[in-house]
Amino acid sequence: ALVGVDALKGLAAREGGVDFLEAFFNDVEWMEEFAGSGAPFNLTERRAFHRLSMLVWNDPSNWILTSVVGRRLATALVLNGADAKRADLIARFRMYASLYRRGRLTAAAERYTVREWREALAPDLSVRDLAWLNGRASLPPAQVWSLTNNVAVASNNCFGTRYGDSACYGLWSGVWPQARVVEQVGGRAADRLYYAVRLAQAQGIAAYLADGGAALVRTAPGDWSLQETPWWDPAPDWSEKGLLGSTRGEILASARVFADEDAWRASERLRWLAATRARQFRATGWSERVDATYFAALETCPRNVLAWRDYRDWLEKNKVGPDVWRRFGKAAAQALADVPPFAYEMARAWFAQLKASGAAPSRRLAALREVHALLREPAVPWSGECGFERFLSDSADMLENDPALLLEFFDTVALAQLGTPHFFEKATVWAGRVFMKDAHTAPKFLARIEKWADPDTYTRYSAQYRARRAAAGWQPKPPKVNWTEFLYAAAEAGNVEGLRAAMPLAKRYAKKDLSAAEREKTESDRDKKADKVPSTLFGAPVVSAGAWPLAHPVFRVPGMNRPLDWESFADPSPAGKTRVCVAPTNEPAITLALPRLVEGYGILIKNVDEDLRRTARQSPLVVEVSKDGQTWRTVWQEAATNATVRTA
């Protein structure tokens, strides 16, 4: 059914075709490996089957037909769609075969399944590059990250620009593998991770360069090690294709999808049957028989993402009604809850149909609440990499920015995730960025947050759901709330009222990371380091009392901002206590929102970071004033970077 009768007849007429077909169809395991190891990349099953026949014909040693390793390697190569040219594919197969026979591939390769081979092959490496990289290292998967030590750490290249740009690495394009260039001239953290991944791939170790600057290495069947580029390095645009997707979450969740091999194969047989029946009923459209066959496949292996995708596509083609889509969305959320990236993918399909059908926002909210109530964070080590925040944003888009509906939606999400290790905090951070931007929604949002932050209120609130909380494993103590993000969101949006409302709650409930002795020492150091701001300047009182700093945008790095001290503008204090730092953008700005109109005689600006002055953000320095926050007038401008700026 996958290849087609006509294609088989054509293949049988070719030289060596009959021998290949006899070997293939007399080996049930080979057939199931070919059809059940994931969809081919960039080509059809028919084309992959032809290429497999071609590899067998060009294997004079008969290694493919006489060896399980050879058979699985060849099958994985054709399914991955590597090398459009026949000669290149043959050369790649022979290179891997040679490396395996010489013991130059990881020892685990001997036991690889076709799926594991597909994850280990490196389609982005030429045969020549593969040979060079393979000779650079030989070590077990658990030690792959140590390869980064082969690359010197450097921020800028000989052209004065950051490593990794075309002006530097591009000079060797077509001459050396990029990993070799990185090894020779050094690079930043992302370049070093790139180097380690490419050397791992050359040893037959499964490794990926994933989204958001993440690098992954499979250390054991089903287990992955993840490294990320640090926040100070620009995230590279990586996206290598895994068996079920190209995001880090999809790659990590794939192992769980394939965990039950027997159920997977049985489900795949039913999926192929459903696809065959769907083609038979193409002219008539909807068929209860096809629908039942897809559901049988999904009941056999609820995590069969390929079956869910085929079923979704079939529903879209047949333009089914809202009841069928609701059944699909709820069933997918229940079945795929422990592999969130794929649950989100199916839920988005239902949401898209609701939006396209013109359903009222209230109906959309009902669908969102049904799905999110089922998608509690699973107990897996990689749950934080699943793209939960993006799914929240996509879900909220369904509600067309209606504040009341968004608050109801947030209530459902928070209740579903209360007590989880990552998702509850991610949900509150996301909600803070939505609601703290607006002076009307901020108080309502903060009232909800205080229910969880205050121990007494939390106990009374959670008692309403005691049975559900116990079943879901909710924590008896109040959950962690990221107050810093709420203050950041209000500051970036210029929501002074939101800052005023959030600050006392943040100071009351925020967890203090430093001990009392450490906080006392920090205050003492600040007093010694910086001059105190006098209570009068320029012959008049300081008028910044009661002002709030609004940063555009906030630099979200620990230690660079101290939002819990931002209100100290209301009380002249040791310079350095109120740390406000903006991100290094083209036009960073800090606005000091005064509580009332004042008559100013001068401005004192103190750069307390005297050891490492942020010249990119301080110079040139422009000081502007405004009565209404709309029209601004420049009163001071200088290009120098000084510890203290005093204007009059």
Short mmCIF file of C-alpha atoms in Angstrom, two decimals, residues 48-412:
data_model
loop_
_atom_site.label_atom_id
_atom_site.label_comp_id
_atom_site.label_asym_id
_atom_site.label_seq_id
_atom_site.Cartn_x
_atom_site.Cartn_y
_atom_site.Cartn_z
CA ALA A 48 12.75 5.64 -0.68
CA PHE A 49 11.97 2.04 -1.67
CA HIS A 50 13.58 2.54 -5.09
CA ARG A 51 16.69 4.01 -3.45
CA LEU A 52 16.90 1.07 -1.06
CA SER A 53 16.85 -1.30 -4.04
CA MET A 54 19.61 0.74 -5.64
CA LEU A 55 21.79 0.50 -2.52
CA VAL A 56 21.35 -3.29 -2.39
CA TRP A 57 22.34 -3.60 -6.07
CA ASN A 58 25.46 -1.48 -5.46
CA ASP A 59 26.57 -3.50 -2.42
CA PRO A 60 28.94 -6.10 -3.96
CA SER A 61 29.74 -7.55 -0.52
CA ASN A 62 26.04 -8.30 0.10
CA TRP A 63 26.43 -6.72 3.55
CA ILE A 64 22.89 -5.32 3.45
CA LEU A 65 21.31 -8.72 2.77
CA THR A 66 23.50 -10.73 5.14
CA SER A 67 23.88 -8.37 8.12
CA VAL A 68 21.26 -6.85 10.42
CA VAL A 69 23.49 -3.79 10.91
CA GLY A 70 23.94 -3.31 7.16
CA ARG A 71 20.23 -3.73 6.50
CA ARG A 72 19.24 -1.20 9.17
CA LEU A 73 21.89 1.31 8.13
CA ALA A 74 20.80 1.20 4.48
CA THR A 75 17.12 1.49 5.43
CA ALA A 76 17.81 4.48 7.69
CA LEU A 77 19.84 6.23 4.99
CA VAL A 78 17.10 6.04 2.37
CA LEU A 79 14.37 7.06 4.83
CA ASN A 80 16.38 10.13 5.85
CA GLY A 81 16.41 11.28 2.23
CA ALA A 82 20.12 12.10 2.27
CA ASP A 83 21.96 12.85 -0.98
CA ALA A 84 19.73 13.50 -3.96
CA LYS A 85 22.36 12.09 -6.32
CA ARG A 86 22.71 8.33 -6.59
CA ALA A 87 26.53 8.37 -6.48
CA ASP A 88 26.52 10.50 -3.31
CA LEU A 89 24.14 8.14 -1.52
CA ILE A 90 26.25 5.11 -2.44
CA ALA A 91 29.41 6.91 -1.25
CA ARG A 92 27.75 7.83 2.07
CA PHE A 93 26.64 4.22 2.64
CA ARG A 94 30.11 2.89 1.87
CA MET A 95 31.71 5.45 4.19
CA TYR A 96 29.49 4.44 7.12
CA ALA A 97 30.03 0.75 6.31
CA SER A 98 33.80 1.28 6.29
CA LEU A 99 33.75 3.20 9.58
CA TYR A 100 31.66 0.50 11.22
CA ARG A 101 33.89 -2.35 10.06
CA ARG A 102 37.00 -0.50 11.28
CA GLY A 103 35.46 0.09 14.70
CA ARG A 104 35.34 3.86 14.18
CA LEU A 105 31.65 4.21 15.11
CA THR A 106 30.29 4.17 18.65
CA ALA A 107 29.95 0.68 20.11
CA ALA A 108 26.19 1.14 20.47
CA ALA A 109 25.81 1.25 16.66
CA GLU A 110 25.87 -2.55 16.57
CA ARG A 111 22.53 -2.59 18.41
CA TYR A 112 20.89 0.40 16.71
CA THR A 113 17.35 0.04 15.42
CA VAL A 114 16.46 1.76 12.15
CA ARG A 115 15.00 4.68 14.13
CA GLU A 116 18.17 5.02 16.20
CA TRP A 117 20.26 4.95 13.03
CA ARG A 118 18.08 7.69 11.55
CA GLU A 119 18.78 9.89 14.58
CA ALA A 120 22.52 9.16 14.37
CA LEU A 121 23.10 9.84 10.66
CA ALA A 122 24.41 13.28 9.73
CA PRO A 123 22.88 14.44 6.42
CA ASP A 124 24.44 17.90 6.70
CA LEU A 125 27.98 16.46 6.61
CA SER A 126 29.56 15.59 3.28
CA VAL A 127 31.35 12.24 2.97
CA ARG A 128 34.70 14.03 2.96
CA ASP A 129 33.84 16.03 6.07
CA LEU A 130 32.54 12.90 7.76
CA ALA A 131 35.86 11.13 7.23
CA TRP A 132 37.92 14.03 8.62
CA LEU A 133 35.70 14.59 11.66
CA ASN A 134 35.62 10.89 12.50
CA GLY A 135 39.37 10.90 12.86
CA ARG A 136 39.37 13.73 15.40
CA ALA A 137 37.87 11.86 18.36
CA SER A 138 36.57 8.55 19.65
CA LEU A 139 34.73 8.66 22.95
CA PRO A 140 31.45 7.48 24.52
CA PRO A 141 28.28 9.60 24.19
CA ALA A 142 28.38 10.66 27.85
CA GLN A 143 31.67 12.49 27.23
CA VAL A 144 30.71 14.35 24.04
CA TRP A 145 30.47 17.74 25.74
CA SER A 146 34.13 17.47 26.78
CA LEU A 147 34.97 17.96 23.09
CA THR A 148 34.21 21.66 23.53
CA ASN A 149 37.56 21.87 25.35
CA ASN A 150 39.27 21.36 21.97
CA VAL A 151 38.10 24.84 20.94
CA ALA A 152 39.67 28.00 22.33
CA VAL A 153 37.18 30.39 23.90
CA ALA A 154 37.17 33.70 22.07
CA SER A 155 34.61 36.44 21.58
CA ASN A 156 35.94 38.27 18.54
CA ASN A 157 37.78 37.13 15.43
CA CYS A 158 40.54 38.78 13.43
CA PHE A 159 37.98 41.00 11.69
CA GLY A 160 36.82 42.48 14.99
CA THR A 161 33.39 40.86 14.74
CA ARG A 162 31.96 37.99 16.73
CA TYR A 163 32.98 34.44 15.89
CA GLY A 164 30.65 32.43 13.70
CA ASP A 165 29.93 35.14 11.14
CA SER A 166 30.49 34.70 7.41
CA ALA A 167 33.48 37.07 7.35
CA CYS A 168 35.42 34.59 9.46
CA TYR A 169 34.25 31.02 8.98
CA GLY A 170 33.10 31.63 5.42
CA LEU A 171 36.70 31.99 4.25
CA TRP A 172 37.13 28.21 4.48
CA SER A 173 33.76 27.31 2.93
CA GLY A 174 34.12 24.35 0.59
CA VAL A 175 37.70 23.73 1.73
CA TRP A 176 37.38 22.68 5.38
CA PRO A 177 34.43 21.43 7.41
CA GLN A 178 33.19 24.28 9.57
CA ALA A 179 33.98 22.23 12.68
CA ARG A 180 37.61 22.13 11.58
CA VAL A 181 37.63 25.91 11.20
CA VAL A 182 36.16 26.28 14.68
CA GLU A 183 38.87 24.02 16.08
CA GLN A 184 41.62 26.02 14.38
CA VAL A 185 40.54 29.59 15.12
CA GLY A 186 38.35 29.26 18.24
CA GLY A 187 34.87 30.53 18.87
CA ARG A 188 32.07 31.39 21.25
CA ALA A 189 29.92 28.98 23.26
CA ALA A 190 27.57 28.26 20.36
CA ASP A 191 30.49 27.49 18.05
CA ARG A 192 31.96 25.10 20.61
CA LEU A 193 28.66 23.24 20.95
CA TYR A 194 28.40 23.06 17.16
CA TYR A 195 31.87 21.50 17.06
CA ALA A 196 31.01 18.86 19.69
CA VAL A 197 27.77 17.89 17.94
CA ARG A 198 29.43 17.51 14.53
CA LEU A 199 32.20 15.30 15.95
CA ALA A 200 29.61 13.20 17.77
CA GLN A 201 27.62 12.74 14.57
CA ALA A 202 30.76 11.61 12.76
CA GLN A 203 31.09 8.81 15.33
CA GLY A 204 27.54 7.61 14.75
CA ILE A 205 26.24 9.18 17.97
CA ALA A 206 22.76 10.70 17.80
CA ALA A 207 23.13 14.47 18.23
CA TYR A 208 21.13 17.50 17.13
CA LEU A 209 21.45 21.26 16.85
CA ALA A 210 17.98 22.35 17.98
CA ASP A 211 15.97 25.54 18.28
CA GLY A 212 16.93 28.31 20.68
CA GLY A 213 20.63 27.46 20.66
CA ALA A 214 20.14 24.00 22.21
CA ALA A 215 22.41 21.04 21.46
CA LEU A 216 21.32 17.49 22.28
CA VAL A 217 23.20 14.19 22.49
CA ARG A 218 21.63 10.77 23.03
CA THR A 219 23.59 9.21 25.88
CA ALA A 220 21.54 5.98 26.06
CA PRO A 221 18.37 4.66 24.39
CA GLY A 222 15.66 7.17 25.30
CA ASP A 223 17.99 9.44 27.30
CA TRP A 224 19.24 12.79 26.03
CA SER A 225 21.72 15.31 27.39
CA LEU A 226 20.98 18.96 26.60
CA GLN A 227 23.30 21.97 26.57
CA GLU A 228 22.34 25.56 25.74
CA THR A 229 24.24 28.61 24.66
CA PRO A 230 24.49 31.12 27.56
CA TRP A 231 22.26 34.17 27.67
CA TRP A 232 25.06 36.54 26.65
CA ASP A 233 25.60 34.73 23.33
CA PRO A 234 23.16 35.35 20.46
CA ALA A 235 21.09 32.19 19.97
CA PRO A 236 22.05 30.55 16.65
CA ASP A 237 19.37 29.66 14.12
CA TRP A 238 19.58 25.89 14.54
CA SER A 239 16.83 23.47 13.50
CA GLU A 240 17.84 19.92 12.56
CA LYS A 241 15.06 17.50 11.76
CA GLY A 242 14.21 14.76 14.25
CA LEU A 243 11.96 11.79 13.57
CA LEU A 244 8.80 13.58 14.72
CA GLY A 245 9.80 17.25 14.61
CA SER A 246 12.64 19.73 14.77
CA THR A 247 12.11 21.47 18.12
CA ARG A 248 13.99 20.37 21.23
CA GLY A 249 10.72 19.34 22.88
CA GLU A 250 9.69 17.15 19.94
CA ILE A 251 13.10 15.48 19.82
CA LEU A 252 13.09 14.79 23.57
CA ALA A 253 9.50 13.52 23.56
CA SER A 254 10.06 11.17 20.60
CA ALA A 255 11.67 8.49 22.78
CA ARG A 256 8.50 8.29 24.88
CA VAL A 257 6.37 8.00 21.74
CA PHE A 258 8.36 4.98 20.54
CA ALA A 259 8.74 3.38 23.99
CA ASP A 260 6.29 0.49 23.44
CA GLU A 261 7.61 -1.14 20.25
CA ASP A 262 4.94 -3.88 20.05
CA ALA A 263 2.07 -1.42 20.48
CA TRP A 264 3.69 0.95 17.98
CA ARG A 265 3.98 -1.70 15.26
CA ALA A 266 0.43 -2.93 15.80
CA SER A 267 -0.84 0.66 15.66
CA GLU A 268 1.16 1.34 12.50
CA ARG A 269 -0.49 -1.61 10.73
CA LEU A 270 -3.88 -0.13 11.55
CA ARG A 271 -2.71 3.32 10.43
CA TRP A 272 -1.70 1.92 7.04
CA LEU A 273 -5.08 0.17 6.79
CA ALA A 274 -6.86 3.42 7.64
CA ALA A 275 -4.84 5.27 4.98
CA THR A 276 -5.73 2.60 2.40
CA ARG A 277 -9.43 2.81 3.27
CA ALA A 278 -9.29 6.62 3.17
CA ARG A 279 -8.02 6.43 -0.41
CA GLN A 280 -10.82 4.01 -1.29
CA PHE A 281 -13.45 6.40 0.09
CA ARG A 282 -11.81 9.53 -1.33
CA ALA A 283 -14.69 10.19 -3.70
CA THR A 284 -17.40 9.84 -1.06
CA GLY A 285 -15.55 11.73 1.69
CA TRP A 286 -16.45 10.93 5.29
CA SER A 287 -16.59 7.25 6.21
CA GLU A 288 -17.46 5.71 9.57
CA ARG A 289 -15.26 2.76 8.62
CA VAL A 290 -12.19 4.96 8.11
CA ASP A 291 -12.94 6.88 11.30
CA ALA A 292 -13.23 3.65 13.29
CA THR A 293 -9.96 2.32 11.84
CA TYR A 294 -8.07 5.46 12.84
CA PHE A 295 -9.50 5.24 16.35
CA ALA A 296 -8.49 1.58 16.54
CA ALA A 297 -4.92 2.59 15.66
CA LEU A 298 -4.96 5.27 18.35
CA GLU A 299 -6.41 2.95 20.99
CA THR A 300 -3.67 0.41 20.23
CA CYS A 301 -0.91 2.99 20.73
CA PRO A 302 -2.31 6.26 22.12
CA ARG A 303 1.03 8.06 21.60
CA ASN A 304 1.27 7.23 17.88
CA VAL A 305 1.83 10.78 16.69
CA LEU A 306 1.86 9.72 13.02
CA ALA A 307 -1.64 8.25 13.42
CA TRP A 308 -2.87 11.43 15.12
CA ARG A 309 -1.43 13.53 12.30
CA ASP A 310 -2.98 11.35 9.60
CA TYR A 311 -6.33 11.43 11.39
CA ARG A 312 -6.16 15.22 11.77
CA ASP A 313 -5.37 15.64 8.07
CA TRP A 314 -8.25 13.35 7.14
CA LEU A 315 -10.69 15.35 9.28
CA GLU A 316 -9.49 18.59 7.66
CA LYS A 317 -9.98 17.20 4.15
CA ASN A 318 -13.51 16.06 4.94
CA LYS A 319 -14.54 19.33 6.63
CA VAL A 320 -16.18 17.63 9.60
CA GLY A 321 -18.40 19.42 12.11
CA PRO A 322 -17.58 20.93 15.52
CA ASP A 323 -18.64 17.84 17.51
CA VAL A 324 -16.12 15.63 15.69
CA TRP A 325 -13.36 18.19 16.21
CA ARG A 326 -14.23 18.46 19.92
CA ARG A 327 -14.00 14.69 20.27
CA PHE A 328 -10.65 14.76 18.45
CA GLY A 329 -9.22 17.58 20.58
CA LYS A 330 -10.19 16.09 23.93
CA ALA A 331 -9.05 12.59 22.96
CA ALA A 332 -5.68 13.90 21.76
CA ALA A 333 -5.15 15.92 24.95
CA GLN A 334 -5.84 12.85 27.09
CA ALA A 335 -3.71 10.47 25.02
CA LEU A 336 -0.73 12.79 24.49
CA ALA A 337 -0.65 14.55 27.86
CA ASP A 338 2.72 13.01 28.76
CA VAL A 339 4.28 14.12 25.44
CA PRO A 340 3.17 17.79 25.54
CA PRO A 341 4.66 19.07 22.25
CA PHE A 342 2.43 16.69 20.29
CA ALA A 343 -0.61 17.34 22.47
CA TYR A 344 -0.17 21.05 21.73
CA GLU A 345 0.11 20.33 18.00
CA MET A 346 -3.23 18.49 17.94
CA ALA A 347 -4.95 21.06 20.16
CA ARG A 348 -3.87 23.83 17.80
CA ALA A 349 -5.62 22.01 14.95
CA TRP A 350 -8.89 22.04 16.89
CA PHE A 351 -8.43 25.67 17.91
CA ALA A 352 -7.72 26.67 14.29
CA GLN A 353 -10.96 25.03 13.17
CA LEU A 354 -12.90 26.85 15.87
CA LYS A 355 -11.45 30.18 14.82
CA ALA A 356 -11.99 29.53 11.11
CA SER A 357 -15.61 28.57 11.74
CA GLY A 358 -16.30 31.92 13.38
CA ALA A 359 -17.14 30.44 16.77
CA ALA A 360 -17.90 33.01 19.46
CA PRO A 361 -15.09 33.81 21.93
CA SER A 362 -17.10 32.17 24.72
CA ARG A 363 -17.15 28.88 22.79
CA ARG A 364 -13.44 29.18 22.17
CA LEU A 365 -12.86 29.73 25.88
CA ALA A 366 -14.83 26.57 26.66
CA ALA A 367 -12.58 24.59 24.30
CA LEU A 368 -9.44 26.08 25.81
CA ARG A 369 -10.59 25.21 29.32
CA GLU A 370 -11.40 21.62 28.33
CA VAL A 371 -7.96 21.08 26.81
CA HIS A 372 -5.83 22.89 29.39
CA ALA A 373 -7.55 21.12 32.27
CA LEU A 374 -6.20 17.84 30.81
CA LEU A 375 -2.65 19.00 30.11
CA ARG A 376 -0.99 19.05 33.51
CA GLU A 377 2.81 19.04 33.43
CA PRO A 378 4.01 15.42 33.10
CA ALA A 379 6.61 13.89 35.41
CA VAL A 380 9.44 13.82 32.88
CA PRO A 381 12.87 15.48 33.23
CA TRP A 382 12.48 17.46 30.00
CA SER A 383 9.04 18.95 30.67
CA GLY A 384 10.50 22.46 30.84
CA GLU A 385 11.58 22.20 27.17
CA CYS A 386 8.12 21.49 25.73
CA GLY A 387 7.14 24.99 24.57
CA PHE A 388 4.42 25.51 27.19
CA GLU A 389 4.71 29.33 27.10
CA ARG A 390 4.22 29.44 23.34
CA PHE A 391 1.18 27.19 23.65
CA LEU A 392 -0.27 29.58 26.23
CA SER A 393 0.24 32.52 23.87
CA ASP A 394 -1.32 30.63 20.95
CA SER A 395 -4.28 29.72 23.14
CA ALA A 396 -4.75 33.30 24.33
CA ASP A 397 -4.83 34.52 20.72
CA MET A 398 -8.14 32.67 20.42
CA LEU A 399 -9.75 35.09 22.88
CA GLU A 400 -9.04 38.29 20.90
CA ASN A 401 -7.51 40.15 23.88
CA ASP A 402 -10.74 40.14 25.90
CA PRO A 403 -9.50 40.82 29.48
CA ALA A 404 -12.38 39.03 31.21
CA LEU A 405 -12.01 35.89 29.08
CA LEU A 406 -8.24 35.92 29.47
CA LEU A 407 -8.57 36.04 33.26
CA GLU A 408 -10.98 33.09 33.18
CA PHE A 409 -8.57 31.21 30.95
CA PHE A 410 -5.69 31.93 33.32
CA ASP A 411 -7.74 30.62 36.26
CA THR A 412 -8.14 27.28 34.47
#
